Short mmCIF file of C-alpha atoms and ligand atoms in Angstrom, two decimals:
data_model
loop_
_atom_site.label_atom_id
_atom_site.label_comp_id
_atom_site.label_asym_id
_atom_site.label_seq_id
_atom_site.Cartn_x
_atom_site.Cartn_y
_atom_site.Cartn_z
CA UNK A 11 -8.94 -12.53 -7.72
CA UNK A 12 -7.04 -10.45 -10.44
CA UNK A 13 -6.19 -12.78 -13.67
CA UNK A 14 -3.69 -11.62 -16.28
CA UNK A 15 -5.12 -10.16 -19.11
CA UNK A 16 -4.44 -12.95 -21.86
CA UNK A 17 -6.48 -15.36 -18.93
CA UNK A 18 -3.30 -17.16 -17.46
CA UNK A 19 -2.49 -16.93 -14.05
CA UNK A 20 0.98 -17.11 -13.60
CA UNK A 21 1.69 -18.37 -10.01
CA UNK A 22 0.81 -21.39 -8.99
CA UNK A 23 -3.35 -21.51 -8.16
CA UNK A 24 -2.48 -23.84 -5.11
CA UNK A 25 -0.68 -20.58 -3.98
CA UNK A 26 -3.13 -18.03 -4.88
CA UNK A 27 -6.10 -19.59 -3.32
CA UNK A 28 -4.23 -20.41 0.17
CA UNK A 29 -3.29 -17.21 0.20
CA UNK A 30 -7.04 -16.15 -0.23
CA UNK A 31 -7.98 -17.79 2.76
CA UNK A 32 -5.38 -16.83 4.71
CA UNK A 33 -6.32 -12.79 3.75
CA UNK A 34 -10.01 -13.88 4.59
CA UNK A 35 -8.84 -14.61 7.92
CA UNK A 36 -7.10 -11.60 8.71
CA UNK A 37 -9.57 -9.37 7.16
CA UNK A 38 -11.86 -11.11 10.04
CA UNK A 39 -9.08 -10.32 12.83
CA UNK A 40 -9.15 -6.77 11.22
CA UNK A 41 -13.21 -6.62 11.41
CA UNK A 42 -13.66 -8.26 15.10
CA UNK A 43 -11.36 -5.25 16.17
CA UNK A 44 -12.44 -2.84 13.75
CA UNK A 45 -8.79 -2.20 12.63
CA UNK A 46 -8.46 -0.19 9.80
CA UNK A 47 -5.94 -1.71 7.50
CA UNK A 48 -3.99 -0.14 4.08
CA UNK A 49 -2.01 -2.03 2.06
CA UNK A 50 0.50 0.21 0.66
CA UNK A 51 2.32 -0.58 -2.78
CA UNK A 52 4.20 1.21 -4.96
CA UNK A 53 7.84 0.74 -6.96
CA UNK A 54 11.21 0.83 -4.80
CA UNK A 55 11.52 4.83 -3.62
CA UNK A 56 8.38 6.08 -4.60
CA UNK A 57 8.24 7.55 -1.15
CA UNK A 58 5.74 5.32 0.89
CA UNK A 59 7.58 5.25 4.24
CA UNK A 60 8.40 8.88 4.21
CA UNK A 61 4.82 9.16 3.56
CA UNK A 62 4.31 6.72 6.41
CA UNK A 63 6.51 8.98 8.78
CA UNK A 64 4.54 12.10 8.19
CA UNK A 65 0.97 10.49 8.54
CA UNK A 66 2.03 9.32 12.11
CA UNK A 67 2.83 12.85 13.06
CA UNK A 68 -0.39 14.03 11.74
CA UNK A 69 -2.69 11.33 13.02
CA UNK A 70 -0.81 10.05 16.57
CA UNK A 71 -2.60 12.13 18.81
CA UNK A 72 -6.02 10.92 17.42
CA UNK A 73 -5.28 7.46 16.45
CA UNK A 74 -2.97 4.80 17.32
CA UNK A 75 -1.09 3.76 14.45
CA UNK A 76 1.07 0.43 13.82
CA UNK A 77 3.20 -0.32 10.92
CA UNK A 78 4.29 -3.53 9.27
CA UNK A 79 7.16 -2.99 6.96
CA UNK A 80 7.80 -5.04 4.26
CA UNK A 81 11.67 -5.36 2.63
CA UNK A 82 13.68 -7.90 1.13
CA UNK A 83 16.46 -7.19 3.54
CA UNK A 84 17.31 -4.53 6.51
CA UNK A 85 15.49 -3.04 9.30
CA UNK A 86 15.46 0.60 8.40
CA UNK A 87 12.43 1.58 7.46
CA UNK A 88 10.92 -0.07 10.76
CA UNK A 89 13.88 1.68 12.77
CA UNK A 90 12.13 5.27 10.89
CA UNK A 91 8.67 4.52 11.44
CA UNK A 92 9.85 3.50 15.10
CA UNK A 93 11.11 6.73 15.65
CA UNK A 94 8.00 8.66 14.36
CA UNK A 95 6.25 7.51 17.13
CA UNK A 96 4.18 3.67 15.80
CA UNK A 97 5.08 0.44 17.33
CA UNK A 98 6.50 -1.13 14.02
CA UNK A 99 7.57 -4.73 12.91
CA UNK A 100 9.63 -5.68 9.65
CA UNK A 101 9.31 -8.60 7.56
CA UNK A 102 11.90 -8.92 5.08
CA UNK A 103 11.29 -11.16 2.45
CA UNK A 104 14.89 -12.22 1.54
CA UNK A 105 14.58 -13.15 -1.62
CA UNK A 106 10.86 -13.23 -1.97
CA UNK A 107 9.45 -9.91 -3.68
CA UNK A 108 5.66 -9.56 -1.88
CA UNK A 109 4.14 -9.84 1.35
CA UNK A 110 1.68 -12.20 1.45
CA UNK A 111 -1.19 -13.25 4.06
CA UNK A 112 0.80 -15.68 6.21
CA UNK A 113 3.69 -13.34 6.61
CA UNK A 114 0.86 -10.49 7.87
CA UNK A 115 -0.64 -13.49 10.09
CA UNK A 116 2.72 -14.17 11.60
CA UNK A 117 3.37 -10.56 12.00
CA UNK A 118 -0.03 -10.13 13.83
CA UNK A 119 1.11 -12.67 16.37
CA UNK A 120 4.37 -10.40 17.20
CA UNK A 121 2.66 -7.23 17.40
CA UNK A 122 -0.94 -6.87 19.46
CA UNK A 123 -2.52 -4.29 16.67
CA UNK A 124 -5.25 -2.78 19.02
CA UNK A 125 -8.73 -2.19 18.86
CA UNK A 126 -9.80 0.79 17.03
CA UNK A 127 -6.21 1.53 15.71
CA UNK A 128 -5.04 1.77 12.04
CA UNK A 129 -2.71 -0.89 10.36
CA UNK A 130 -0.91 0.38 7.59
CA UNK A 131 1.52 -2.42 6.11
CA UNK A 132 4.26 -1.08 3.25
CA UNK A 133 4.49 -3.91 1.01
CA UNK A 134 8.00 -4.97 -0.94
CA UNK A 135 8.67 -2.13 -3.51
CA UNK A 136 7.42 -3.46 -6.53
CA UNK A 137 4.51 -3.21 -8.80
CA UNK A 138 4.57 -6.65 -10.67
CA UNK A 139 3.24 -9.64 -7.98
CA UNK A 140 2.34 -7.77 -4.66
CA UNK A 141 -1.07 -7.07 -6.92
CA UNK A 142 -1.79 -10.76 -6.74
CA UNK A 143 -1.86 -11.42 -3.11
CA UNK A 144 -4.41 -9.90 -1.22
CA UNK A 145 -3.25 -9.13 2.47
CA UNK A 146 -6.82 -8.68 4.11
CA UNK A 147 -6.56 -5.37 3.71
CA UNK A 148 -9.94 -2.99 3.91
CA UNK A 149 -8.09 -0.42 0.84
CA UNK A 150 -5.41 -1.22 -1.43
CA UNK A 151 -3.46 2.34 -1.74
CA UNK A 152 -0.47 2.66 -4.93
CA UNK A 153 1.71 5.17 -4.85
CA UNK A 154 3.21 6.54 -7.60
CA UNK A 155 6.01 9.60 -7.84
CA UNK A 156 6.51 12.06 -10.29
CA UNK A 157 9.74 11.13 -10.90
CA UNK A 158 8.30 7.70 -12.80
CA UNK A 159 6.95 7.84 -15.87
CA UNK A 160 3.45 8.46 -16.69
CA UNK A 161 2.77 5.27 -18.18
CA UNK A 162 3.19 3.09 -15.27
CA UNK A 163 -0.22 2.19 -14.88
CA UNK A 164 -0.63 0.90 -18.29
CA UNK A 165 2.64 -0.57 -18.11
CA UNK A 166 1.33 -2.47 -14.36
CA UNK A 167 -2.17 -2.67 -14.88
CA UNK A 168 -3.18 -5.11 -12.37
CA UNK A 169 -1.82 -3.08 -9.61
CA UNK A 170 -3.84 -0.02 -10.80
CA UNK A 171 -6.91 -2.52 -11.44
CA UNK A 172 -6.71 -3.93 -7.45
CA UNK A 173 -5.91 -0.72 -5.71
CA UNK A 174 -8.69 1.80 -4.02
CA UNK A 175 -6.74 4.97 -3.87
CA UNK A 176 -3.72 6.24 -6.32
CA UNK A 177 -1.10 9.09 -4.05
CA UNK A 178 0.49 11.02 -6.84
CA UNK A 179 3.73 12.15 -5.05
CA UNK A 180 6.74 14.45 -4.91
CA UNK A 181 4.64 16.68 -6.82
CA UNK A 182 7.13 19.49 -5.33
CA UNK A 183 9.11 18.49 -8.61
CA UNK A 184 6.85 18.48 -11.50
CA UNK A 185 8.13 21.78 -12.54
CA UNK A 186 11.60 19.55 -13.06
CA UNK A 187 10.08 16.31 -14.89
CA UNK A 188 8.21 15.42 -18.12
CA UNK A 189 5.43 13.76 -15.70
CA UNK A 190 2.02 14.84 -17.17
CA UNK A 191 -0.89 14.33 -13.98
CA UNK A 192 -3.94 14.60 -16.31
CA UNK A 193 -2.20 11.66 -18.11
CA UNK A 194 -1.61 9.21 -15.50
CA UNK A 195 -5.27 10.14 -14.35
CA UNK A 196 -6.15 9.29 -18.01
CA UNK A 197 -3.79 6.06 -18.11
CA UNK A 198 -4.91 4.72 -14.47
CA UNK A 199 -8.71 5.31 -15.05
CA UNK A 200 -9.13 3.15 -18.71
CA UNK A 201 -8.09 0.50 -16.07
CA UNK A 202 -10.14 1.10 -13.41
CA UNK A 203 -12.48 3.66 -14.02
CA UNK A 204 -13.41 3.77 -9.77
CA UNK A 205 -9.59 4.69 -8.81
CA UNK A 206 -9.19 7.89 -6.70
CA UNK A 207 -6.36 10.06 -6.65
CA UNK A 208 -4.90 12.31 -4.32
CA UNK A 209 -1.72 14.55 -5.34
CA UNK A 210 0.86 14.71 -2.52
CA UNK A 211 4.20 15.85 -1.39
CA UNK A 212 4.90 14.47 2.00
CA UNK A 213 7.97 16.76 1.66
CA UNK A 214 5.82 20.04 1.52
CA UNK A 215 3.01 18.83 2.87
CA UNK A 216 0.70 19.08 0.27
CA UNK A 217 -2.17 16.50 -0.09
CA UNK A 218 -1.47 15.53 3.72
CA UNK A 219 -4.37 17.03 5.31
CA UNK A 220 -6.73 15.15 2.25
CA UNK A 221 -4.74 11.70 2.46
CA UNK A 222 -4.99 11.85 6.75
CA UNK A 223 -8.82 12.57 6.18
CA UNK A 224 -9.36 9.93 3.41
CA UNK A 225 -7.92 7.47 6.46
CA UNK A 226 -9.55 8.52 9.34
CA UNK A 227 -13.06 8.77 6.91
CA UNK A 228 -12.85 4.85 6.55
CA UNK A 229 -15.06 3.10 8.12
CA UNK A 230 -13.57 1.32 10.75
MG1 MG B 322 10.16 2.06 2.35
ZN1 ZN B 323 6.72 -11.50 -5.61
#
């Protein structure tokens, strides 16, 4: 479990450790079918469902995909990942700013995920509690965009800490923004030194083919 760095844990424990068991459980769903779930976080408009949208294209014809979507209100991003081609279900949160395990559990119950296929759920745009509630996913994946500032993961460390793979994207812009890659790299790996990164534009393409491989080379 991530703690804070002064040692407090600032939600309720009671919460934290439900939660826990409720991940272990799905992480067993995912296992028993060998599912591949990612747990996708990021801030609000980072670019994570049209990332979402392009991986279906690429992978479809190899892989069946299925999406939860996670938003505080609305159904659009499921009503774009429907169209791309993935059976999709949204959870909004309302008020609430994370997914957690019961909501994927629930979720699970509306949607048969099948066997062999690859989850990916977008969690709630935000990069403050979504680190603290694990999901049962197999790889936590942040993604950050350009257009932020090179400090986030110093400025969210416990994101950066819990997450597997870091998608660096919209870098179609960098020649328009003071966003330095070397030192995000720098920033992201004094917190976890095991992070990988993958530079991306799902608008051009770029870093698709890598990101589609680094999915389908997971062990399922
Ligand atoms: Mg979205
Ligand atoms: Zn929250």
């Amino acid at each position: 479990m991530v703690k804070w760095r002064n040692g407090e844990i600032p939600l309720n424990i009671d919460i934290l450790s439900e939660n826990n068991r409720l991940a272990e459980r799905n992480r067993g769903y995912f296992e028993g079918r060998q599912v591949v779930c990612l747990n996708l976080v990021s801030s609000p408009g980072s670019g994570k469902t049209t990332i979402l949208e392009k991986t279906i294209a690429s992978m479809i014809a190899r892989r069946k995909i299925f999406v939860i979507e996670g938003d505080q209100q609305t159904a659009r991003d499921a009503e774009r990942i429907e169209k791309s081609g993935a059976p999709a279900i949204q959870i909004n949160t309302g008020s609430g700013c994370h997914l957690d395990a019961n909501m994927i559990q629930l979720a699970l119950k509306k949607m048969e995920v099948t066997a062999g296929s690859v989850l990916f759920i977008e969690n709630v745009g935000n990069l403050v509690c979504p680190a603290m509630f694990d999901l049962g996913e197999e790889k936590r994946v942040v993604v950050i965009s350009v257009t932020e500032g090179d400090d986030k993961p110093l400025k969210y460390p416990y994101m950066f800490q819990s997450s597997h793979l870091c998608i660096i994207n919209k870098t179609d812009l960098l020649p328009y923004v003071d966003f330095n890659v070397e030192t995000v790299m720098a920033n992201a790996r004094q917190i976890n030194p095991t992070l990988e990164f993958l530079l991306m534009s799902a608008k051009t393409g770029e870093g698709m083919k890598q990101w589609v491989e680094w999915v389908e080379g997971l062990k399922d």
